[in-house]
Each structure stands twice: as structure tokens, then as C-alpha cells.
mmCIF file of C-alpha atoms in Angstrom:
data_model
loop_
_atom_site.group_PDB
_atom_site.id
_atom_site.type_symbol
_atom_site.label_atom_id
_atom_site.label_comp_id
_atom_site.label_asym_id
_atom_site.label_seq_id
_atom_site.Cartn_x
_atom_site.Cartn_y
_atom_site.Cartn_z
ATOM 1 C CA UNK A 1 -16.493 -0.104 11.782
ATOM 2 C CA UNK A 2 -14.111 -3.049 11.907
ATOM 3 C CA UNK A 3 -11.046 -2.820 9.696
ATOM 4 C CA UNK A 4 -9.463 -5.353 7.382
ATOM 5 C CA UNK A 5 -8.526 -8.510 9.279
ATOM 6 C CA UNK A 6 -5.619 -10.758 8.351
ATOM 7 C CA UNK A 7 -4.161 -13.939 9.769
ATOM 8 C CA UNK A 8 -1.706 -15.189 10.671
ATOM 9 C CA UNK A 9 0.355 -12.132 11.569
ATOM 10 C CA UNK A 10 3.672 -13.962 11.285
ATOM 11 C CA UNK A 11 4.765 -17.138 9.530
ATOM 12 C CA UNK A 12 8.148 -18.818 9.184
ATOM 13 C CA UNK A 13 8.523 -21.680 6.704
ATOM 14 C CA UNK A 14 11.301 -23.454 4.863
ATOM 15 C CA UNK A 15 11.750 -23.079 1.124
ATOM 16 C CA UNK A 16 9.651 -25.433 -0.968
ATOM 17 C CA UNK A 17 6.967 -25.572 1.727
ATOM 18 C CA UNK A 18 3.481 -24.164 1.200
ATOM 19 C CA UNK A 19 1.708 -21.409 3.117
ATOM 20 C CA UNK A 20 -1.709 -19.734 3.082
ATOM 21 C CA UNK A 21 -2.858 -16.325 4.230
ATOM 22 C CA UNK A 22 -6.407 -15.275 5.059
ATOM 23 C CA UNK A 23 -8.104 -11.894 4.695
ATOM 24 C CA UNK A 24 -11.502 -10.570 5.744
ATOM 25 C CA UNK A 25 -12.228 -7.157 4.186
ATOM 26 C CA UNK A 26 -14.287 -4.307 5.596
ATOM 27 C CA UNK A 27 -17.959 -5.236 5.556
ATOM 28 C CA UNK A 28 -19.634 -4.175 2.322
ATOM 29 C CA UNK A 29 -16.418 -3.647 0.384
ATOM 30 C CA UNK A 30 -16.695 -5.255 -3.026
ATOM 31 C CA UNK A 31 -13.071 -4.877 -4.076
ATOM 32 C CA UNK A 32 -10.241 -6.774 -2.410
ATOM 33 C CA UNK A 33 -6.518 -6.476 -3.114
ATOM 34 C CA UNK A 34 -3.462 -8.523 -2.173
ATOM 35 C CA UNK A 35 -0.124 -6.703 -2.106
ATOM 36 C CA UNK A 36 3.431 -7.886 -1.530
ATOM 37 C CA UNK A 37 5.733 -5.509 0.350
ATOM 38 C CA UNK A 38 9.409 -6.442 0.342
ATOM 39 C CA UNK A 39 11.566 -4.793 2.997
ATOM 40 C CA UNK A 40 12.472 -1.244 1.979
ATOM 41 C CA UNK A 41 9.972 -1.128 -0.900
ATOM 42 C CA UNK A 42 6.432 0.047 -1.403
ATOM 43 C CA UNK A 43 3.567 -2.431 -1.729
ATOM 44 C CA UNK A 44 3.181 -4.122 -5.109
ATOM 45 C CA UNK A 45 -0.224 -5.329 -6.266
ATOM 46 C CA UNK A 46 -0.435 -9.084 -6.758
ATOM 47 C CA UNK A 47 -4.128 -9.589 -7.461
ATOM 48 C CA UNK A 48 -7.384 -7.633 -7.360
ATOM 49 C CA UNK A 49 -10.885 -9.064 -6.963
ATOM 50 C CA UNK A 50 -14.165 -7.366 -7.727
ATOM 51 C CA UNK A 51 -16.671 -9.391 -5.699
ATOM 52 C CA UNK A 52 -15.528 -12.972 -6.419
ATOM 53 C CA UNK A 53 -14.061 -12.298 -9.867
ATOM 54 C CA UNK A 54 -10.424 -11.532 -10.689
ATOM 55 C CA UNK A 55 -9.938 -8.184 -12.467
ATOM 56 C CA UNK A 56 -6.127 -7.926 -12.367
ATOM 57 C CA UNK A 57 -3.592 -10.656 -11.663
ATOM 58 C CA UNK A 58 -0.924 -9.486 -14.082
ATOM 59 C CA UNK A 59 1.813 -9.403 -11.403
ATOM 60 C CA UNK A 60 0.897 -12.648 -9.656
ATOM 61 C CA UNK A 61 3.556 -15.381 -10.172
ATOM 62 C CA UNK A 62 0.980 -17.926 -11.218
ATOM 63 C CA UNK A 63 3.373 -20.861 -11.200
ATOM 64 C CA UNK A 64 3.495 -20.696 -7.401
ATOM 65 C CA UNK A 65 0.905 -18.195 -6.164
ATOM 66 C CA UNK A 66 -2.849 -18.648 -6.187
ATOM 67 C CA UNK A 67 -5.712 -16.727 -4.653
ATOM 68 C CA UNK A 68 -9.422 -17.102 -4.334
ATOM 69 C CA UNK A 69 -12.327 -15.121 -2.987
ATOM 70 C CA UNK A 70 -15.230 -17.453 -2.537
ATOM 71 C CA UNK A 71 -18.664 -15.855 -2.024
ATOM 72 C CA UNK A 72 -17.152 -12.414 -2.604
ATOM 73 C CA UNK A 73 -16.124 -11.843 1.019
ATOM 74 C CA UNK A 74 -13.080 -13.592 2.561
ATOM 75 C CA UNK A 75 -10.011 -14.314 0.513
ATOM 76 C CA UNK A 76 -7.078 -16.707 0.725
ATOM 77 C CA UNK A 77 -3.646 -16.262 -0.859
ATOM 78 C CA UNK A 78 -1.482 -19.370 -1.198
ATOM 79 C CA UNK A 79 2.169 -19.894 -2.077
ATOM 80 C CA UNK A 80 3.323 -23.338 -3.151
ATOM 81 C CA UNK A 81 6.241 -23.980 -3.216
ATOM 82 C CA UNK A 82 7.786 -21.000 -1.433
ATOM 83 C CA UNK A 83 11.125 -19.506 -2.439
ATOM 84 C CA UNK A 84 13.542 -17.418 -0.398
ATOM 85 C CA UNK A 85 12.586 -14.307 -2.394
ATOM 86 C CA UNK A 86 8.965 -14.651 -1.233
ATOM 87 C CA UNK A 87 10.014 -13.332 2.186
ATOM 88 C CA UNK A 88 7.905 -10.185 2.526
ATOM 89 C CA UNK A 89 4.839 -8.713 4.187
ATOM 90 C CA UNK A 90 1.609 -9.713 2.459
ATOM 91 C CA UNK A 91 -0.976 -6.983 2.777
ATOM 92 C CA UNK A 92 -4.676 -7.244 2.111
ATOM 93 C CA UNK A 93 -6.677 -4.114 1.304
ATOM 94 C CA UNK A 94 -10.274 -3.391 0.404
ATOM 95 C CA UNK A 95 -12.290 -0.580 -1.139
ATOM 96 C CA UNK A 96 -16.002 0.030 -1.528
ATOM 97 C CA UNK A 97 -15.728 -0.807 -5.210
ATOM 98 C CA UNK A 98 -13.176 -0.451 -8.011
ATOM 99 C CA UNK A 99 -14.226 3.148 -8.776
ATOM 100 C CA UNK A 100 -13.647 4.339 -5.199
ATOM 101 C CA UNK A 101 -9.981 5.225 -4.941
ATOM 102 C CA UNK A 102 -9.478 4.949 -1.184
ATOM 103 C CA UNK A 103 -8.050 1.585 -0.220
ATOM 104 C CA UNK A 104 -7.909 0.445 3.413
ATOM 105 C CA UNK A 105 -5.189 -1.946 4.496
ATOM 106 C CA UNK A 106 -4.984 -4.721 7.029
ATOM 107 C CA UNK A 107 -1.998 -5.219 9.371
ATOM 108 C CA UNK A 108 -0.311 -7.686 7.011
ATOM 109 C CA UNK A 109 1.256 -11.124 7.369
ATOM 110 C CA UNK A 110 5.029 -11.160 7.698
ATOM 111 C CA UNK A 111 6.418 -14.227 5.906
ATOM 112 C CA UNK A 112 9.972 -15.438 6.394
ATOM 113 C CA UNK A 113 11.212 -18.219 4.115
ATOM 114 C CA UNK A 114 14.402 -19.930 5.331
ATOM 115 C CA UNK B 1 13.050 3.949 -14.545
ATOM 116 C CA UNK B 2 10.436 3.390 -11.849
ATOM 117 C CA UNK B 3 6.987 4.862 -12.413
ATOM 118 C CA UNK B 4 7.097 6.502 -8.970
ATOM 119 C CA UNK B 5 10.283 7.749 -7.317
ATOM 120 C CA UNK B 6 10.506 8.587 -3.641
ATOM 121 C CA UNK B 7 13.556 9.435 -1.568
ATOM 122 C CA UNK B 8 13.834 6.672 1.072
ATOM 123 C CA UNK B 9 15.449 8.947 3.661
ATOM 124 C CA UNK B 10 15.749 8.509 6.542
ATOM 125 C CA UNK B 11 14.693 12.020 7.427
ATOM 126 C CA UNK B 12 15.356 13.150 10.992
ATOM 127 C CA UNK B 13 13.831 16.404 12.298
ATOM 128 C CA UNK B 14 13.283 18.033 15.687
ATOM 129 C CA UNK B 15 9.812 18.243 17.178
ATOM 130 C CA UNK B 16 7.887 21.237 15.854
ATOM 131 C CA UNK B 17 9.678 21.338 12.495
ATOM 132 C CA UNK B 18 7.937 21.557 9.137
ATOM 133 C CA UNK B 19 8.483 18.374 7.156
ATOM 134 C CA UNK B 20 8.392 18.151 3.375
ATOM 135 C CA UNK B 21 8.011 14.744 1.704
ATOM 136 C CA UNK B 22 8.056 14.386 -2.065
ATOM 137 C CA UNK B 23 7.466 12.005 -4.947
ATOM 138 C CA UNK B 24 8.000 12.287 -8.662
ATOM 139 C CA UNK B 25 6.320 10.171 -11.281
ATOM 140 C CA UNK B 26 6.621 9.471 -14.975
ATOM 141 C CA UNK B 27 3.124 8.323 -16.010
ATOM 142 C CA UNK B 28 1.077 11.337 -17.134
ATOM 143 C CA UNK B 29 -2.112 9.227 -16.867
ATOM 144 C CA UNK B 30 -2.002 9.341 -13.067
ATOM 145 C CA UNK B 31 -4.949 11.377 -11.762
ATOM 146 C CA UNK B 32 -5.410 10.174 -8.179
ATOM 147 C CA UNK B 33 -2.728 10.816 -5.577
ATOM 148 C CA UNK B 34 -2.541 9.475 -2.066
ATOM 149 C CA UNK B 35 -0.316 9.550 0.954
ATOM 150 C CA UNK B 36 -0.218 6.621 3.339
ATOM 151 C CA UNK B 37 1.462 6.481 6.735
ATOM 152 C CA UNK B 38 2.926 3.168 7.850
ATOM 153 C CA UNK B 39 4.077 2.576 11.394
ATOM 154 C CA UNK B 40 6.570 -0.207 12.037
ATOM 155 C CA UNK B 41 4.969 -3.655 11.693
ATOM 156 C CA UNK B 42 1.588 -2.152 10.761
ATOM 157 C CA UNK B 43 -0.357 -1.839 7.521
ATOM 158 C CA UNK B 44 -0.444 1.454 5.576
ATOM 159 C CA UNK B 45 -3.026 3.977 6.802
ATOM 160 C CA UNK B 46 -4.614 6.395 4.324
ATOM 161 C CA UNK B 47 -3.629 9.940 5.276
ATOM 162 C CA UNK B 48 -4.481 12.200 2.346
ATOM 163 C CA UNK B 49 -6.195 11.767 -1.011
ATOM 164 C CA UNK B 50 -6.272 14.315 -3.847
ATOM 165 C CA UNK B 51 -7.624 14.239 -7.355
ATOM 166 C CA UNK B 52 -5.709 15.935 -10.168
ATOM 167 C CA UNK B 53 -3.756 19.117 -9.391
ATOM 168 C CA UNK B 54 -4.036 21.468 -6.442
ATOM 169 C CA UNK B 55 -3.735 21.543 -2.685
ATOM 170 C CA UNK B 56 -5.608 19.819 0.088
ATOM 171 C CA UNK B 57 -5.288 20.556 3.788
ATOM 172 C CA UNK B 58 -6.288 18.418 6.762
ATOM 173 C CA UNK B 59 -5.158 19.645 10.146
ATOM 174 C CA UNK B 60 -1.367 19.701 10.237
ATOM 175 C CA UNK B 61 -1.109 17.949 6.860
ATOM 176 C CA UNK B 62 -1.128 19.565 3.399
ATOM 177 C CA UNK B 63 -0.919 17.628 0.146
ATOM 178 C CA UNK B 64 0.119 19.334 -3.090
ATOM 179 C CA UNK B 65 -0.020 18.002 -6.626
ATOM 180 C CA UNK B 66 1.760 19.645 -9.551
ATOM 181 C CA UNK B 67 0.828 17.607 -12.615
ATOM 182 C CA UNK B 68 2.798 19.827 -14.980
ATOM 183 C CA UNK B 69 5.992 18.857 -13.139
ATOM 184 C CA UNK B 70 4.797 15.343 -12.229
ATOM 185 C CA UNK B 71 5.596 16.124 -8.611
ATOM 186 C CA UNK B 72 3.612 15.648 -5.412
ATOM 187 C CA UNK B 73 4.360 16.758 -1.879
ATOM 188 C CA UNK B 74 3.151 16.209 1.654
ATOM 189 C CA UNK B 75 3.842 18.874 4.265
ATOM 190 C CA UNK B 76 3.576 18.217 7.974
ATOM 191 C CA UNK B 77 3.435 21.293 10.210
ATOM 192 C CA UNK B 78 4.385 21.270 13.894
ATOM 193 C CA UNK B 79 5.724 17.729 13.583
ATOM 194 C CA UNK B 80 5.317 15.442 16.607
ATOM 195 C CA UNK B 81 7.208 12.324 17.717
ATOM 196 C CA UNK B 82 4.008 10.397 16.929
ATOM 197 C CA UNK B 83 4.507 11.354 13.265
ATOM 198 C CA UNK B 84 7.585 9.101 13.168
ATOM 199 C CA UNK B 85 6.726 6.514 10.526
ATOM 200 C CA UNK B 86 7.277 5.640 6.879
ATOM 201 C CA UNK B 87 5.304 7.778 4.451
ATOM 202 C CA UNK B 88 4.280 6.176 1.165
ATOM 203 C CA UNK B 89 3.007 8.054 -1.845
ATOM 204 C CA UNK B 90 0.652 6.170 -4.163
ATOM 205 C CA UNK B 91 -1.118 7.021 -7.363
ATOM 206 C CA UNK B 92 -3.503 5.617 -9.950
ATOM 207 C CA UNK B 93 -4.899 6.525 -13.327
ATOM 208 C CA UNK B 94 -8.511 7.367 -14.090
ATOM 209 C CA UNK B 95 -9.042 4.266 -16.176
ATOM 210 C CA UNK B 96 -8.478 0.661 -15.301
ATOM 211 C CA UNK B 97 -9.285 -1.006 -12.042
ATOM 212 C CA UNK B 98 -7.964 1.366 -9.384
ATOM 213 C CA UNK B 99 -4.476 -0.128 -9.424
ATOM 214 C CA UNK B 100 -2.247 1.800 -6.997
ATOM 215 C CA UNK B 101 1.426 2.311 -7.776
ATOM 216 C CA UNK B 102 3.448 3.027 -4.653
ATOM 217 C CA UNK B 103 6.695 4.805 -4.037
ATOM 218 C CA UNK B 104 9.313 3.072 -1.890
ATOM 219 C CA UNK B 105 8.447 5.198 1.145
ATOM 220 C CA UNK B 106 10.346 7.819 3.159
ATOM 221 C CA UNK B 107 11.271 7.021 6.762
ATOM 222 C CA UNK B 108 10.674 9.984 9.048
ATOM 223 C CA UNK B 109 11.941 10.307 12.612
ATOM 224 C CA UNK B 110 10.770 13.246 14.742
ATOM 225 C CA UNK B 111 12.865 13.571 17.878
ATOM 226 C CA UNK B 112 11.771 15.455 21.021
#
């Protein structure tokens, strides 16, 4: 079974630029999560999708971050404009549905904002 | 106060040692408890998952949950250099949408 795929793996941008990350969850997984992991901290949930609907985006900085999950499969997370404090690893995870507690993570995208 | 507290370490042990990793939490609604292992520049990998209180064993790994003390532990027996990683505890409540709250992670180094 293929795992969660993410791209790109690394990205370096200047502040005020925009960036987008892509995630493909495990096949058949209805729930998709985007997390932000700042160096030395645990992952923090940004947004959770159930199929193509948002169920929790309470910690997403909506003035600059946006995410979508068209057709309930792939997802894209965008930052525009980026700030220095957005430097982090952006992790995508998926689970079978929102009642199944096990979440499976992708390798992450390491973003550096200069 | 953070909802989940975890000693960041680093923890350095010799090969073969028994390792004890711990987390405390403040939210009594947490019912699901997980341990993830994260190697450098990799995503977290689910290691152990327990529901409510009690123990769970899987090979060299044992997870314990003490809800009365709001304290969870992960024990690693006969530790190996390949166990060197950051260990993250995570937990969620029974309601809601399966939102995981993570600890900051403990860095473990097992030296030969």
C-alpha cells in the first residue's frame, strides 16, 4: 500500500512570495490533515478535510493560508504572502475517516522563508 | 500551560538499555493516546496506539496510560541504535473530529 505522498520536499522562498504544497493521501482515506511543525515542536493541526469538506480550520491563518481538496482526493495548501515565521515543515496526514484515530503521515515539505 | 507536556531531552542511552519516555496532559477529555517515531527529515510514523487507560505491548515497545494521573509512558526494551529518533506523544478526545494534540517530542540517541 502506497503511503502519503507530498511534493515538493524542500522549498526556499523570500518573504512576501507565495508557495504551494501538494498532498496525495493513502488510497481510500476520506480524512486529510495538514500540520505545521516548527523546529523543536510537535506538529500543529492547520486544517482537516472530510472528503472535500472542511471540518476544522480553527488554527489556519486565513489571511495568508488557504487549502483545498478538490474531488476529495488530492489537496493543496497555499501560503500567500509568506512570512519569516512560516518557516517550518508542512506535513500531510490521512486516516480512513474521522472516527478512525490512526493518522498516517507523509514525509513533509520543508519550507524556508528568507 | 500547554495541553500536552513532553520533556524534549535529548536522552542518550547505551545500546541494550531500557528507555522510558513520558508525557503529561491537562485535558481530562483525552481518550486516545498515541506514540509516533520521527526520524530526522522524515514524517512521523505511528508506533503505538491505546484507548483509555491500561498497557499495550508490541515487541520491544510497551505503552502505558494512567488517566488518573494524566500521564502516559512509552518503554523501549533492549534499545538499538536504530531506535535513535524523536518520539512524539499525541492524544485526542472521543468527541470532535479526531484532532490530535502533540507533545514537543523527546530526542533519543542510542549509542553502540
